Amino acid sequence: MYLHKAPAEARLLQAALELLAERGYRGATTKEVARRAGVSEVTLFRRFGSKEGLFKAALSAFVPQGFLERLPRETAPLEEGLGELLAAYLDLLEAHRALLPKLLSELLRHPELGQGEALPLRTAMGQAVALFRAKQEEGLLRKDEPPEELALAFLGPLFARFLLGEALGVRLPLDPEAYVRGYLEGRYGAR
Amino acid sequence: MYLHKAPAEARLLQAALELLAERGYRGATTKEVARRAGVSEVTLFRRFGSKEGLFKAALSAFVPQGFLERLPRETAPLEEGLGELLAAYLDLLEAHRALLPKLLSELLRHPELGQGEALPLRTAMGQAVALFRAKQEEGLLRKDEPPEELALAFLGPLFARFLLGEALGVRLPLDPEAYVRGYLEGRYGAR
DNA sequence: TGGCATTGCAAGTATGTACTTGCATAAGGC
DNA sequence: GCCTTATGCAAGTACATACTTGCAATGCCA
């Protein structure tokens, strides 16, 4: 196997993410991405086919290695499972603190970028939903709401808290155990 | 005077604002602005000279007629002055609820658009600062902070509240009198 | 050492988009 | 009725940018 393959590709993905956040999808040129990655522009097109392919891949790849495997299985006990889910997402948000708000804004403006074959965030949300569904069937969570609602009610405030903190430039400390407890005692968690 | 002058110009400015919010500065093409305004593209360039000129003008003009005149003079009593200031800004935010968050995001990404000769928001902020400075000199506000700080402390939470509400899709009701009282009783307002 | 994969470089093509020019037309004001 | 002003239309220019092609160089592995 050709050893130099990984670095060029990885640098292109990283540069694409940064420029996407800095200048937006239309403002980020392939030439500039290649320059920042220290790679020729031709290589970019040989690897990713098109500008859109590159940015889709970048958005899919920005979820860290091992994130999906780290998510709790449906068989995990309720409270531990939620705790692990929360911890995994907290780490993800922390790892991309500076970029995420602008990336989200670009995703809203260019929905096609989120249509990547297996955008990991989508998969990750699917796994979270599976966990909530399993706990519903075990009778540990209320069944009068679809599991997607339960998952959103759990993760939504987390995103909101994060985005608000970034927008205002403040760090909002979060106690994971208290967050899980608060969810379980709240409206959606009540069984 | 040529009677048809105003409509074409006004429609161009309005279409430019909408497209700026929808697609961003780079994504908004002059052709599309002209089409939406129901005007030929060449008219756009004859009126505003360039794409940048058009969008600068649009950002300057989106402050409603009479807004500046409505701001309180330095001679207004403290509490009434703050109340009028607050009411004027509340109306402005209300008038542009849907557009403002995206416009602000574009302003952050393209600062040159804010460099308009007399961007009214800049002027408006200057008048607010003058009010706070006058009240400082009357001894009604603490003098150990620059008036710009006092103005920001007064208007900042208003903007934050508005942006948060838009981001989360909720309406946060605001009691103007309570807001002014809270400011005057708080840290920055204490004299 | 020979072959394959990966990359760079130089040069191109195609297209979109900002911006221009020339001419004709219509709407007022005087 | 003439002039100014505003506008549209058709056509075109200049440039940036996405994307391609051909060829040579380099690193790796068998």
XYZ file of C-alpha atoms (C1' of nucleotides) in Angstrom:
442
model
C 0.000 0.000 0.000
C 1.097 3.489 -0.744
C 1.980 5.127 2.541
C 1.566 8.708 1.445
C -2.066 8.191 0.650
C -3.475 8.958 4.043
C -1.715 12.280 4.797
C -2.705 14.028 1.574
C -6.298 12.935 1.913
C -6.502 13.810 5.589
C -4.943 17.225 5.058
C -7.409 17.973 2.281
C -10.340 17.025 4.490
C -9.053 19.148 7.345
C -8.370 22.152 5.116
C -11.813 21.796 3.576
C -13.456 21.866 6.998
C -11.547 24.967 8.069
C -12.277 26.873 4.887
C -15.897 25.832 4.962
C -16.183 27.413 8.390
C -14.193 30.508 7.414
C -15.654 31.387 4.032
C -18.682 29.209 3.511
C -19.234 26.684 0.776
C -19.257 29.128 -2.096
C -16.423 31.190 -0.745
C -14.122 28.228 -0.220
C -12.327 27.599 -3.535
C -10.755 24.298 -4.469
C -7.516 26.102 -5.232
C -7.337 27.544 -1.742
C -8.202 24.222 -0.106
C -5.397 22.531 -2.046
C -2.958 25.309 -1.190
C -3.747 25.114 2.511
C -3.425 21.338 2.453
C -0.041 21.657 0.769
C -1.279 19.570 -2.132
C -1.817 20.261 -5.809
C -5.315 21.063 -6.942
C -5.327 18.124 -9.361
C -4.878 15.716 -6.478
C -7.991 17.123 -4.863
C -10.093 16.295 -7.909
C -8.463 12.908 -8.410
C -9.299 11.936 -4.859
C -12.734 13.404 -4.384
C -14.037 13.893 -7.900
C -15.614 17.269 -7.307
C -15.813 20.157 -4.902
C -19.088 18.861 -3.550
C -17.627 15.380 -3.073
C -14.754 16.830 -1.101
C -16.938 18.801 1.273
C -19.380 15.960 1.754
C -16.461 13.709 2.645
C -15.066 16.356 4.981
C -18.359 16.693 6.805
C -18.653 12.930 7.087
C -15.088 12.480 8.276
C -15.085 15.157 10.950
C -16.694 12.732 13.344
C -13.691 11.233 15.180
C -12.547 7.659 14.724
C -14.248 5.388 17.212
C -17.134 7.725 17.901
C -19.740 5.349 16.537
C -18.280 2.329 18.320
C -18.310 4.304 21.517
C -22.049 4.868 21.518
C -23.937 2.646 23.978
C -25.637 -0.520 22.765
C -29.354 -1.008 23.221
C -28.597 -3.549 25.932
C -26.943 -0.980 28.182
C -28.830 -0.109 31.386
C -30.885 3.053 31.006
C -28.981 5.495 33.157
C -25.511 4.289 32.162
C -26.509 4.255 28.517
C -27.690 7.855 28.642
C -24.538 8.825 30.486
C -22.333 7.276 27.804
C -24.380 8.857 25.041
C -24.056 12.243 26.679
C -20.321 11.864 27.257
C -19.693 10.878 23.640
C -21.582 13.892 22.299
C -19.979 16.248 24.780
C -16.545 15.149 23.578
C -17.599 15.605 19.973
C -18.849 19.123 20.630
C -15.711 19.935 22.554
C -13.464 18.659 19.756
C -15.111 20.989 17.226
C -16.097 23.890 19.427
C -14.783 26.598 17.144
C -15.963 25.125 13.843
C -19.357 23.643 14.589
C -21.560 26.738 14.633
C -20.355 27.865 11.204
C -20.470 24.339 9.827
C -24.059 24.025 10.962
C -24.909 27.331 9.385
C -23.420 26.147 6.076
C -25.303 22.874 6.340
C -28.526 24.801 6.696
C -27.725 26.891 3.655
C -26.543 23.937 1.538
C -28.555 20.895 2.580
C -27.026 18.782 -0.212
C -23.787 18.696 1.786
C -25.546 16.678 4.462
C -26.708 14.091 1.961
C -23.450 12.136 2.205
C -23.989 8.392 1.867
C -23.383 7.699 5.521
C -23.011 11.009 7.259
C -21.864 9.695 10.634
C -23.906 12.183 12.575
C -26.969 10.693 10.971
C -25.852 7.175 11.873
C -25.023 8.299 15.369
C -28.476 9.757 15.793
C -29.907 6.476 14.527
C -28.060 4.573 17.213
C -29.271 6.962 19.862
C -32.823 6.473 18.658
C -32.365 2.696 18.835
C -31.351 3.015 22.465
C -34.435 5.012 23.333
C -36.664 2.593 21.457
C -35.226 -0.382 23.338
C -35.791 1.317 26.675
C -39.331 2.132 25.664
C -39.963 -1.532 24.974
C -38.424 -2.477 28.299
C -41.016 -0.220 29.867
C -38.390 2.167 31.227
C -39.501 5.149 29.134
C -42.922 6.450 28.208
C -44.321 4.956 25.021
C -46.684 7.727 23.926
C -43.917 9.560 22.065
C -41.837 8.222 19.163
C -38.248 7.390 20.091
C -36.993 10.164 17.823
C -38.796 12.672 20.038
C -37.216 11.188 23.133
C -33.758 11.340 21.579
C -34.233 14.939 20.500
C -35.516 15.910 23.902
C -32.360 14.430 25.380
C -29.794 15.806 22.916
C -31.537 19.013 21.841
C -30.870 21.034 24.977
C -27.273 19.882 24.806
C -26.827 21.388 21.339
C -28.732 24.515 22.269
C -26.576 25.018 25.334
C -23.457 24.564 23.257
C -24.486 26.894 20.431
C -25.592 29.567 22.831
C -22.313 29.352 24.698
C -20.378 29.720 21.463
C -22.539 32.592 20.243
C -22.081 34.527 23.461
C -18.490 33.527 23.948
C -19.035 31.961 27.351
C -18.430 28.477 28.684
C -21.448 26.956 30.311
C -20.310 24.203 32.685
C -22.357 21.027 32.535
C -22.727 18.325 35.164
C -23.369 15.140 33.140
C -24.990 13.223 35.983
C -27.301 16.086 36.814
C -28.195 16.396 33.130
C -29.173 12.714 32.901
C -31.106 12.904 36.162
C -32.905 16.014 35.048
C -33.921 14.317 31.829
C -35.200 11.192 33.578
C -37.213 13.245 36.031
C -38.618 15.553 33.369
C -41.611 15.354 31.156
C -40.214 13.193 28.377
C -38.335 10.822 30.606
C -41.310 10.025 32.824
C -42.497 6.562 32.038
C -38.477 64.760 -11.054
C -38.924 61.307 -12.443
C -41.671 59.584 -10.479
C -40.637 56.033 -11.212
C -37.282 56.405 -9.569
C -38.187 55.334 -6.084
C -39.984 52.002 -6.742
C -37.201 50.369 -8.757
C -34.558 51.411 -6.260
C -36.577 50.323 -3.266
C -37.413 46.961 -4.794
C -33.753 46.346 -5.571
C -32.751 47.122 -2.003
C -35.429 44.847 -0.618
C -34.565 41.983 -2.961
C -30.888 42.383 -2.110
C -31.627 42.094 1.614
C -33.714 38.965 1.146
C -31.176 37.239 -1.057
C -28.343 38.234 1.235
C -30.133 36.454 4.046
C -31.063 33.445 1.905
C -27.842 32.748 0.037
C -25.156 34.908 1.567
C -23.154 37.612 -0.153
C -21.321 35.334 -2.572
C -24.363 33.218 -3.300
C -26.592 36.160 -4.114
C -26.073 37.010 -7.788
C -26.849 40.385 -9.286
C -28.911 38.671 -11.944
C -31.140 37.030 -9.353
C -31.514 40.237 -7.356
C -32.641 42.055 -10.480
C -35.017 39.253 -11.423
C -36.626 39.232 -7.977
C -36.949 43.002 -8.012
C -38.642 42.793 -11.408
C -35.981 45.050 -12.876
C -33.335 44.578 -15.527
C -29.830 43.783 -14.339
C -28.342 46.780 -16.069
C -30.571 49.080 -14.004
C -29.021 47.608 -10.892
C -25.547 48.605 -12.004
C -26.617 52.014 -13.200
C -28.132 52.764 -9.797
C -25.609 51.258 -7.442
C -22.444 50.929 -9.483
C -21.449 47.529 -8.234
C -22.663 44.500 -6.376
C -20.876 45.670 -3.246
C -22.432 49.115 -3.559
C -25.876 47.607 -3.787
C -25.500 45.469 -0.690
C -23.899 48.242 1.325
C -26.825 50.470 0.411
C -29.278 47.704 1.285
C -27.717 47.218 4.701
C -27.746 50.949 5.320
C -31.315 51.396 4.160
C -32.860 48.574 6.129
C -33.031 50.821 9.155
C -36.518 52.305 8.905
C -37.186 55.939 8.069
C -37.355 57.995 11.208
C -35.437 55.552 13.363
C -32.561 57.935 13.982
C -34.857 60.875 14.695
C -36.742 58.744 17.156
C -33.750 58.079 19.372
C -33.757 60.107 22.582
C -31.682 63.290 22.855
C -29.033 63.645 25.523
C -31.321 66.054 27.350
C -33.981 63.402 27.984
C -34.416 62.292 31.610
C -32.517 59.101 32.368
C -35.313 56.611 32.768
C -37.466 57.962 29.940
C -34.444 58.143 27.668
C -33.549 54.541 28.254
C -37.153 53.517 27.744
C -37.306 55.289 24.379
C -33.977 53.829 23.332
C -35.169 50.361 24.213
C -38.492 50.788 22.442
C -36.799 52.005 19.256
C -34.459 49.027 19.150
C -37.200 46.578 19.996
C -39.217 47.826 17.042
C -36.187 47.545 14.792
C -35.549 43.953 15.847
C -39.197 43.130 15.444
C -39.304 44.599 11.939
C -36.432 42.380 10.803
C -36.928 39.329 12.958
C -36.504 36.757 10.208
C -33.620 38.428 8.399
C -31.405 39.814 11.111
C -29.595 36.683 12.279
C -28.485 35.795 8.769
C -27.631 39.381 7.946
C -25.459 39.574 11.029
C -23.755 36.351 10.083
C -22.989 37.756 6.633
C -21.714 40.987 8.154
C -19.300 38.990 10.261
C -18.068 37.100 7.220
C -17.824 40.186 4.991
C -16.929 43.149 7.187
C -16.531 45.437 4.177
C -20.318 45.444 3.834
C -20.545 47.248 7.164
C -18.176 49.981 6.009
C -20.975 51.942 4.357
C -20.442 55.678 4.582
C -23.067 56.160 7.243
C -24.338 52.734 8.201
C -27.299 53.905 10.287
C -26.781 51.255 12.929
C -23.385 52.759 13.576
C -24.871 56.235 13.858
C -27.614 54.923 16.070
C -25.103 53.360 18.399
C -23.235 56.661 18.476
C -26.371 58.465 19.611
C -26.960 55.889 22.316
C -23.421 56.357 23.550
C -23.947 60.125 23.648
C -26.961 59.634 25.882
C -25.017 57.529 28.335
C -22.133 59.979 28.354
C -24.467 62.860 29.143
C -26.015 60.952 32.023
C -22.570 60.111 33.339
C -21.710 63.789 33.391
C -24.953 64.597 35.145
C -23.825 62.171 37.825
C -26.707 59.791 37.175
C -24.502 56.904 36.018
C -21.205 55.564 37.290
C -18.189 57.212 35.692
C -15.621 54.451 36.075
C -16.657 52.785 32.815
C -16.544 54.339 29.342
C -19.970 55.218 27.951
C -19.530 52.618 25.207
C -19.421 49.941 27.898
C -22.580 51.282 29.486
C -24.372 51.311 26.139
C -23.282 47.769 25.358
C -24.328 46.564 28.772
C -27.753 48.039 28.102
C -28.263 46.875 24.511
C -26.154 43.686 24.540
C -28.581 41.519 26.503
C -31.349 42.761 24.244
C -29.565 41.488 21.138
C -28.550 38.250 22.844
C -32.115 37.623 23.909
C -33.339 38.275 20.404
C -30.751 36.092 18.640
C -31.291 33.260 21.071
C -35.012 33.421 20.556
C -34.582 33.300 16.797
C -32.078 30.443 16.991
C -34.370 28.355 19.127
C -37.533 29.401 17.386
C -39.209 30.767 20.487
C -40.569 34.190 21.379
C -39.198 35.545 24.613
C -41.576 38.172 25.946
C -39.940 41.293 27.278
C -41.288 43.828 29.750
C -39.598 47.102 28.744
C -40.082 48.820 32.082
C -38.710 45.866 33.978
C -35.751 45.751 31.609
C -34.883 49.393 32.242
C -35.354 49.009 36.005
C -33.172 45.902 36.029
C -30.469 47.765 34.186
C -30.542 50.728 36.531
C -30.419 48.506 39.582
C -27.660 46.290 38.200
C -23.933 46.555 38.274
C -23.419 48.897 35.352
C -26.281 51.190 36.115
C -25.311 51.829 39.742
C -23.952 55.306 40.030
C 15.002 -3.904 -11.131
C 10.502 -3.502 -12.905
C 5.904 -2.157 -12.181
C 2.192 0.187 -9.875
C 0.236 3.847 -7.410
C 0.389 8.630 -6.214
C 1.596 13.044 -6.994
C 3.021 17.559 -9.282
C 3.164 20.704 -13.175
C 1.692 23.027 -17.271
C -1.746 23.831 -20.048
C -6.001 23.648 -21.170
C -11.768 23.873 -21.378
C -16.260 25.355 -19.869
C -19.116 28.010 -17.343
C -20.845 31.429 -14.271
C -20.912 36.003 -12.963
C -19.705 40.893 -12.355
C -19.876 44.629 -15.218
C -20.181 47.449 -19.879
C -21.953 49.439 -24.197
C -25.159 50.983 -27.713
C -29.616 51.682 -29.013
C -34.520 52.044 -28.586
C -38.595 53.241 -25.742
C -41.468 55.383 -22.445
C -42.664 58.899 -18.898
C -42.602 63.312 -17.108
C -41.416 68.404 -16.817
C -41.110 72.808 -19.319
C -43.047 69.402 -28.887
C -38.539 68.916 -26.965
C -35.458 67.552 -23.485
C -34.074 64.985 -19.590
C -34.303 60.866 -17.003
C -35.192 56.120 -16.274
C -35.529 51.865 -18.099
C -35.160 47.522 -21.075
C -32.870 44.581 -24.413
C -29.153 42.421 -26.850
C -24.694 41.688 -27.051
C -20.362 41.502 -25.363
C -15.894 41.699 -22.181
C -13.023 40.162 -18.367
C -12.090 37.225 -14.934
C -12.576 33.662 -11.455
C -13.273 29.039 -10.682
C -14.614 24.159 -11.233
C -12.750 20.549 -13.644
C -9.650 17.922 -17.335
C -5.617 16.044 -19.781
C -0.910 14.569 -20.808
C 3.489 13.802 -19.098
C 7.189 13.341 -15.968
C 8.873 12.304 -11.285
C 8.901 9.796 -7.015
C 8.117 6.283 -3.451
C 7.033 1.732 -2.515
C 6.785 -3.343 -3.089
C 7.781 -7.740 -5.166
